[in-house]
């Protein structure tokens, strides 16, 4: 893996899967690393030079305190420099929200595709729930109760208790708890949880917002709201897909979109 130096000196580990086409940077969501993004990157690589990376605090990347969303935007800026100064960007889930923030901050993103940024479009009372989640998550992480922090997150996103119990017995659980501290980072990226309409209105790049046709209705409502908030936004649904979108279904859609303006 290569290393890109971010604005605060943090080294960000990245992998370039070289193809013949223009660069595409992939921004993962909760628990995601460069390895997790590898299947989709491999499908895009024949037509693009794909950069996957470990977000700060994950895998081979550094983690300089204190955390701020602005530092993660600087991380993407460093990767854009490595890519040659500008690139297309794809973001997944909370990584989609981070990619949108990077575009709104004016980074040289030529075009952007995002899959189901998990904004909340529900009742105002949900803000109280968000504050309670943040307080509980921060308390668990401060006390080193990483397993409980992961359980809290999974419960918050609607994973059933019996499914969580099975996950605890699976080999992936150790990897998830190793990244538990970054749940606070994803939470900071999402902020109050509402679609940040005013910031999204600053994005000048083309943006394609994708959702799964079998995803929960709130996810799909949020995707349409993001597409409507971006001046050059468009919305697309992948029939039968859920939040854990299949790479072989998503890849042709991204390839067609990114190639259109290449």
mmCIF file of C-alpha atoms in Angstrom:
data_model
loop_
_atom_site.group_PDB
_atom_site.id
_atom_site.type_symbol
_atom_site.label_atom_id
_atom_site.label_comp_id
_atom_site.label_asym_id
_atom_site.label_seq_id
_atom_site.Cartn_x
_atom_site.Cartn_y
_atom_site.Cartn_z
ATOM 1 C CA UNK A 1 0.000 0.000 0.000
ATOM 2 C CA UNK A 2 1.046 3.574 -0.596
ATOM 3 C CA UNK A 3 0.932 6.339 1.995
ATOM 4 C CA UNK A 4 -0.499 9.832 1.475
ATOM 5 C CA UNK A 5 0.312 12.561 3.995
ATOM 6 C CA UNK A 6 -2.778 14.427 5.130
ATOM 7 C CA UNK A 7 -2.887 18.058 6.174
ATOM 8 C CA UNK A 8 -2.152 17.321 9.834
ATOM 9 C CA UNK A 9 0.696 14.948 9.018
ATOM 10 C CA UNK A 10 -1.345 11.763 9.419
ATOM 11 C CA UNK A 11 -0.331 9.061 6.947
ATOM 12 C CA UNK A 12 -3.261 7.554 5.069
ATOM 13 C CA UNK A 13 -2.752 4.062 3.636
ATOM 14 C CA UNK A 14 -4.148 3.522 0.168
ATOM 15 C CA UNK A 15 -4.069 0.952 -2.603
ATOM 16 C CA UNK A 16 -4.210 1.742 -6.307
ATOM 17 C CA UNK A 17 -5.796 -0.874 -8.568
ATOM 18 C CA UNK A 18 -4.510 0.329 -11.904
ATOM 19 C CA UNK A 19 -6.616 0.307 -15.012
ATOM 20 C CA UNK A 20 -6.375 2.262 -18.234
ATOM 21 C CA UNK A 21 -8.913 4.943 -17.380
ATOM 22 C CA UNK A 22 -9.256 8.010 -15.165
ATOM 23 C CA UNK A 23 -8.952 7.861 -11.359
ATOM 24 C CA UNK A 24 -11.783 6.922 -9.009
ATOM 25 C CA UNK A 25 -11.449 7.187 -5.212
ATOM 26 C CA UNK A 26 -13.653 4.961 -3.060
ATOM 27 C CA UNK A 27 -14.754 6.093 0.422
ATOM 28 C CA UNK A 28 -15.998 3.306 2.701
ATOM 29 C CA UNK A 29 -18.577 3.422 5.466
ATOM 30 C CA UNK A 30 -18.632 2.067 9.021
ATOM 31 C CA UNK A 31 -16.126 -0.754 9.659
ATOM 32 C CA UNK A 32 -14.945 -0.520 6.049
ATOM 33 C CA UNK A 33 -11.280 -0.683 4.997
ATOM 34 C CA UNK A 34 -9.469 -0.804 1.674
ATOM 35 C CA UNK A 35 -9.720 -4.598 1.787
ATOM 36 C CA UNK A 36 -13.499 -4.438 2.144
ATOM 37 C CA UNK A 37 -13.747 -2.268 -0.967
ATOM 38 C CA UNK A 38 -11.476 -4.558 -3.019
ATOM 39 C CA UNK A 39 -14.235 -6.599 -4.786
ATOM 40 C CA UNK A 40 -15.898 -3.488 -6.210
ATOM 41 C CA UNK A 41 -12.515 -1.941 -7.044
ATOM 42 C CA UNK A 42 -11.534 -5.056 -9.006
ATOM 43 C CA UNK A 43 -14.709 -4.823 -11.089
ATOM 44 C CA UNK A 44 -14.039 -1.156 -11.909
ATOM 45 C CA UNK A 45 -10.302 -1.565 -12.506
ATOM 46 C CA UNK A 46 -10.488 -2.579 -16.188
ATOM 47 C CA UNK A 47 -11.818 0.892 -17.023
ATOM 48 C CA UNK A 48 -10.459 3.075 -14.195
ATOM 49 C CA UNK A 49 -7.494 3.594 -11.925
ATOM 50 C CA UNK A 50 -9.195 2.854 -8.601
ATOM 51 C CA UNK A 51 -7.907 4.085 -5.247
ATOM 52 C CA UNK A 52 -9.205 2.418 -2.094
ATOM 53 C CA UNK A 53 -7.969 3.494 1.316
ATOM 54 C CA UNK A 54 -8.135 2.928 5.045
ATOM 55 C CA UNK A 55 -9.910 5.882 6.578
ATOM 56 C CA UNK A 56 -7.988 7.378 9.496
ATOM 57 C CA UNK A 57 -7.924 5.163 12.548
ATOM 58 C CA UNK A 58 -8.373 2.043 10.436
ATOM 59 C CA UNK A 59 -6.014 -0.578 9.066
ATOM 60 C CA UNK A 60 -2.695 0.874 7.973
ATOM 61 C CA UNK A 61 -3.666 4.534 8.385
ATOM 62 C CA UNK A 62 -2.637 6.767 11.256
ATOM 63 C CA UNK A 63 -4.968 8.430 13.712
ATOM 64 C CA UNK A 64 -3.987 11.844 15.055
ATOM 65 C CA UNK A 65 -6.065 13.270 17.918
ATOM 66 C CA UNK A 66 -8.297 15.141 18.252
ATOM 67 C CA UNK A 67 -10.616 13.843 15.574
ATOM 68 C CA UNK A 68 -12.534 16.276 13.360
ATOM 69 C CA UNK A 69 -14.528 15.733 10.187
ATOM 70 C CA UNK A 70 -12.364 18.404 8.549
ATOM 71 C CA UNK A 71 -9.340 16.116 8.993
ATOM 72 C CA UNK A 72 -11.085 13.347 7.041
ATOM 73 C CA UNK A 73 -11.846 15.839 4.281
ATOM 74 C CA UNK A 74 -8.136 16.683 4.236
ATOM 75 C CA UNK A 75 -7.417 12.960 3.916
ATOM 76 C CA UNK A 76 -9.487 12.857 0.725
ATOM 77 C CA UNK A 77 -7.674 15.975 -0.493
ATOM 78 C CA UNK A 78 -4.351 14.165 -0.023
ATOM 79 C CA UNK A 79 -5.641 11.215 -2.040
ATOM 80 C CA UNK A 80 -6.825 13.547 -4.793
ATOM 81 C CA UNK A 81 -3.271 14.859 -4.979
ATOM 82 C CA UNK A 82 -1.987 11.290 -5.266
ATOM 83 C CA UNK A 83 -4.524 10.707 -8.040
ATOM 84 C CA UNK A 84 -3.122 13.584 -10.058
ATOM 85 C CA UNK A 85 -5.045 16.560 -8.681
ATOM 86 C CA UNK A 86 -8.652 15.555 -9.290
ATOM 87 C CA UNK A 87 -10.762 12.399 -9.510
ATOM 88 C CA UNK A 88 -14.216 10.930 -9.488
ATOM 89 C CA UNK A 89 -15.323 9.737 -6.047
ATOM 90 C CA UNK A 90 -17.655 6.981 -4.881
ATOM 91 C CA UNK A 91 -18.899 6.902 -1.273
ATOM 92 C CA UNK A 92 -20.839 4.208 0.560
ATOM 93 C CA UNK A 93 -23.171 4.801 3.551
ATOM 94 C CA UNK A 94 -21.451 7.115 6.068
ATOM 95 C CA UNK A 95 -18.601 7.260 3.542
ATOM 96 C CA UNK A 96 -21.166 8.685 1.129
ATOM 97 C CA UNK A 97 -21.928 11.459 3.617
ATOM 98 C CA UNK A 98 -18.185 12.115 4.004
ATOM 99 C CA UNK A 99 -17.737 12.267 0.230
ATOM 100 C CA UNK A 100 -20.611 14.743 -0.014
ATOM 101 C CA UNK A 101 -18.996 16.902 2.682
ATOM 102 C CA UNK A 102 -15.710 16.812 0.761
ATOM 103 C CA UNK A 103 -17.441 17.932 -2.423
ATOM 104 C CA UNK A 104 -19.297 20.679 -0.547
ATOM 105 C CA UNK A 105 -15.961 21.868 0.862
ATOM 106 C CA UNK A 106 -14.778 22.525 -2.681
ATOM 107 C CA UNK A 107 -12.366 19.651 -3.226
ATOM 108 C CA UNK A 108 -11.566 18.958 -6.918
ATOM 109 C CA UNK A 109 -14.011 16.084 -7.293
ATOM 110 C CA UNK A 110 -14.965 15.829 -10.958
ATOM 111 C CA UNK A 111 -18.086 13.756 -10.352
ATOM 112 C CA UNK A 112 -19.517 11.939 -7.385
ATOM 113 C CA UNK A 113 -21.603 8.823 -6.871
ATOM 114 C CA UNK A 114 -22.984 7.870 -3.459
ATOM 115 C CA UNK A 115 -24.893 4.847 -2.219
ATOM 116 C CA UNK A 116 -27.496 5.323 0.524
ATOM 117 C CA UNK A 117 -26.039 8.083 2.710
ATOM 118 C CA UNK A 118 -27.803 7.270 6.016
ATOM 119 C CA UNK A 119 -29.433 10.583 6.794
ATOM 120 C CA UNK A 120 -32.529 10.784 8.968
ATOM 121 C CA UNK A 121 -35.627 12.265 7.377
ATOM 122 C CA UNK A 122 -37.962 11.337 10.240
ATOM 123 C CA UNK A 123 -39.640 13.341 12.975
ATOM 124 C CA UNK A 124 -37.862 16.085 14.900
ATOM 125 C CA UNK A 125 -38.077 13.964 18.050
ATOM 126 C CA UNK A 126 -35.447 11.658 16.543
ATOM 127 C CA UNK A 127 -32.840 14.339 17.278
ATOM 128 C CA UNK A 128 -33.172 13.434 20.968
ATOM 129 C CA UNK A 129 -32.507 9.791 20.114
ATOM 130 C CA UNK A 130 -29.404 10.837 18.206
ATOM 131 C CA UNK A 131 -28.064 12.795 21.161
ATOM 132 C CA UNK A 132 -28.672 9.847 23.475
ATOM 133 C CA UNK A 133 -26.860 7.523 21.059
ATOM 134 C CA UNK A 134 -23.881 9.876 20.877
ATOM 135 C CA UNK A 135 -23.628 10.167 24.660
ATOM 136 C CA UNK A 136 -23.905 6.403 25.162
ATOM 137 C CA UNK A 137 -21.396 5.618 22.390
ATOM 138 C CA UNK A 138 -18.839 8.103 23.714
ATOM 139 C CA UNK A 139 -19.216 6.719 27.245
ATOM 140 C CA UNK A 140 -18.673 3.127 26.116
ATOM 141 C CA UNK A 141 -15.610 4.028 24.067
ATOM 142 C CA UNK A 142 -14.044 6.068 26.864
ATOM 143 C CA UNK A 143 -14.425 3.049 29.152
ATOM 144 C CA UNK A 144 -12.995 0.682 26.568
ATOM 145 C CA UNK A 145 -16.218 -1.320 26.227
ATOM 146 C CA UNK A 146 -15.748 -1.916 22.522
ATOM 147 C CA UNK A 147 -18.058 -4.933 22.208
ATOM 148 C CA UNK A 148 -20.917 -2.951 23.703
ATOM 149 C CA UNK A 149 -20.165 -0.004 21.435
ATOM 150 C CA UNK A 150 -20.453 -2.248 18.376
ATOM 151 C CA UNK A 151 -23.689 -3.736 19.721
ATOM 152 C CA UNK A 152 -25.066 -0.247 20.319
ATOM 153 C CA UNK A 153 -24.294 0.789 16.750
ATOM 154 C CA UNK A 154 -25.826 -2.344 15.278
ATOM 155 C CA UNK A 155 -28.948 -1.855 17.375
ATOM 156 C CA UNK A 156 -29.164 1.786 16.294
ATOM 157 C CA UNK A 157 -29.161 0.840 12.607
ATOM 158 C CA UNK A 158 -31.851 -1.778 13.180
ATOM 159 C CA UNK A 159 -29.983 -5.099 13.345
ATOM 160 C CA UNK A 160 -32.096 -7.614 15.270
ATOM 161 C CA UNK A 161 -30.733 -8.894 18.617
ATOM 162 C CA UNK A 162 -30.573 -12.510 17.405
ATOM 163 C CA UNK A 163 -28.536 -11.424 14.385
ATOM 164 C CA UNK A 164 -26.159 -9.480 16.643
ATOM 165 C CA UNK A 165 -25.761 -12.587 18.798
ATOM 166 C CA UNK A 166 -24.768 -14.622 15.740
ATOM 167 C CA UNK A 167 -22.350 -11.906 14.636
ATOM 168 C CA UNK A 168 -20.647 -11.998 18.032
ATOM 169 C CA UNK A 169 -19.807 -15.651 17.446
ATOM 170 C CA UNK A 170 -18.476 -15.051 13.934
ATOM 171 C CA UNK A 171 -14.854 -14.359 13.016
ATOM 172 C CA UNK A 172 -15.722 -10.887 11.737
ATOM 173 C CA UNK A 173 -16.594 -9.686 15.245
ATOM 174 C CA UNK A 174 -12.949 -9.225 16.239
ATOM 175 C CA UNK A 175 -12.374 -6.982 13.232
ATOM 176 C CA UNK A 176 -15.444 -4.924 14.049
ATOM 177 C CA UNK A 177 -14.445 -4.389 17.678
ATOM 178 C CA UNK A 178 -10.938 -3.397 16.547
ATOM 179 C CA UNK A 179 -12.564 -0.537 14.628
ATOM 180 C CA UNK A 180 -15.125 0.362 17.308
ATOM 181 C CA UNK A 181 -13.440 3.710 18.074
ATOM 182 C CA UNK A 182 -14.115 4.846 14.498
ATOM 183 C CA UNK A 183 -17.864 4.586 15.090
ATOM 184 C CA UNK A 184 -17.494 7.942 16.835
ATOM 185 C CA UNK A 185 -15.896 9.298 13.656
ATOM 186 C CA UNK A 186 -18.776 8.109 11.489
ATOM 187 C CA UNK A 187 -21.186 9.579 14.007
ATOM 188 C CA UNK A 188 -19.417 12.934 13.739
ATOM 189 C CA UNK A 189 -19.602 12.790 9.951
ATOM 190 C CA UNK A 190 -23.364 12.293 10.142
ATOM 191 C CA UNK A 191 -23.748 15.153 12.640
ATOM 192 C CA UNK A 192 -27.371 15.779 13.695
ATOM 193 C CA UNK A 193 -28.427 13.272 11.042
ATOM 194 C CA UNK A 194 -30.511 15.565 8.871
ATOM 195 C CA UNK A 195 -29.802 16.033 5.169
ATOM 196 C CA UNK A 196 -27.469 19.091 5.166
ATOM 197 C CA UNK A 197 -29.392 20.868 2.428
ATOM 198 C CA UNK A 198 -27.495 24.154 2.593
ATOM 199 C CA UNK A 199 -24.075 22.503 2.335
ATOM 200 C CA UNK A 200 -25.175 20.138 -0.423
ATOM 201 C CA UNK A 201 -26.381 23.116 -2.437
ATOM 202 C CA UNK A 202 -22.725 24.225 -2.718
ATOM 203 C CA UNK A 203 -21.692 21.137 -4.677
ATOM 204 C CA UNK A 204 -20.911 21.990 -8.287
ATOM 205 C CA UNK A 205 -20.015 18.479 -9.476
ATOM 206 C CA UNK A 206 -22.462 16.012 -10.968
ATOM 207 C CA UNK A 207 -23.819 13.697 -8.271
ATOM 208 C CA UNK A 208 -25.590 10.373 -8.702
ATOM 209 C CA UNK A 209 -27.392 9.141 -5.585
ATOM 210 C CA UNK A 210 -28.157 5.421 -5.661
ATOM 211 C CA UNK A 211 -30.375 3.312 -3.431
ATOM 212 C CA UNK A 212 -31.564 -0.266 -3.325
ATOM 213 C CA UNK A 213 -35.103 -1.109 -4.310
ATOM 214 C CA UNK A 214 -35.377 -3.530 -1.372
ATOM 215 C CA UNK A 215 -33.795 -1.183 1.175
ATOM 216 C CA UNK A 216 -35.904 0.188 4.052
ATOM 217 C CA UNK A 217 -38.115 3.118 3.013
ATOM 218 C CA UNK A 218 -36.223 5.680 5.165
ATOM 219 C CA UNK A 219 -33.016 4.908 3.267
ATOM 220 C CA UNK A 220 -34.756 5.470 -0.041
ATOM 221 C CA UNK A 221 -36.414 8.683 1.115
ATOM 222 C CA UNK A 222 -33.032 10.022 2.244
ATOM 223 C CA UNK A 223 -31.440 9.148 -1.104
ATOM 224 C CA UNK A 224 -34.097 11.076 -3.006
ATOM 225 C CA UNK A 225 -33.732 14.022 -0.617
ATOM 226 C CA UNK A 226 -29.981 14.175 -1.207
ATOM 227 C CA UNK A 227 -30.433 14.020 -4.976
ATOM 228 C CA UNK A 228 -32.944 16.876 -4.779
ATOM 229 C CA UNK A 229 -30.642 19.010 -2.628
ATOM 230 C CA UNK A 230 -27.660 18.850 -4.988
ATOM 231 C CA UNK A 231 -27.860 21.285 -7.930
ATOM 232 C CA UNK A 232 -26.693 18.665 -10.448
ATOM 233 C CA UNK A 233 -28.090 15.641 -8.643
ATOM 234 C CA UNK A 234 -29.814 12.600 -10.062
ATOM 235 C CA UNK A 235 -31.348 9.567 -8.386
ATOM 236 C CA UNK A 236 -31.215 5.920 -9.375
ATOM 237 C CA UNK A 237 -32.625 2.772 -7.797
ATOM 238 C CA UNK A 238 -31.103 -0.694 -8.157
ATOM 239 C CA UNK A 239 -33.962 -3.201 -8.222
ATOM 240 C CA UNK A 240 -33.783 -5.858 -5.530
ATOM 241 C CA UNK A 241 -30.715 -4.440 -3.791
ATOM 242 C CA UNK A 242 -30.363 -3.616 -0.095
ATOM 243 C CA UNK A 243 -27.867 -1.543 1.887
ATOM 244 C CA UNK A 244 -25.234 -4.288 1.494
ATOM 245 C CA UNK A 245 -25.294 -3.776 -2.266
ATOM 246 C CA UNK A 246 -23.850 -6.500 -4.496
ATOM 247 C CA UNK A 247 -20.628 -5.275 -6.171
ATOM 248 C CA UNK A 248 -21.440 -6.993 -9.480
ATOM 249 C CA UNK A 249 -24.755 -5.093 -9.643
ATOM 250 C CA UNK A 250 -23.338 -1.720 -8.643
ATOM 251 C CA UNK A 251 -20.134 -1.803 -10.705
ATOM 252 C CA UNK A 252 -21.718 -1.467 -14.200
ATOM 253 C CA UNK A 253 -23.824 1.464 -12.983
ATOM 254 C CA UNK A 254 -20.783 3.281 -11.592
ATOM 255 C CA UNK A 255 -18.698 2.488 -14.668
ATOM 256 C CA UNK A 256 -21.301 3.885 -17.034
ATOM 257 C CA UNK A 257 -21.732 7.010 -14.924
ATOM 258 C CA UNK A 258 -18.038 7.756 -14.407
ATOM 259 C CA UNK A 259 -17.171 7.042 -18.043
ATOM 260 C CA UNK A 260 -19.827 9.411 -19.364
ATOM 261 C CA UNK A 261 -17.829 12.517 -18.485
ATOM 262 C CA UNK A 262 -14.352 10.996 -18.648
#
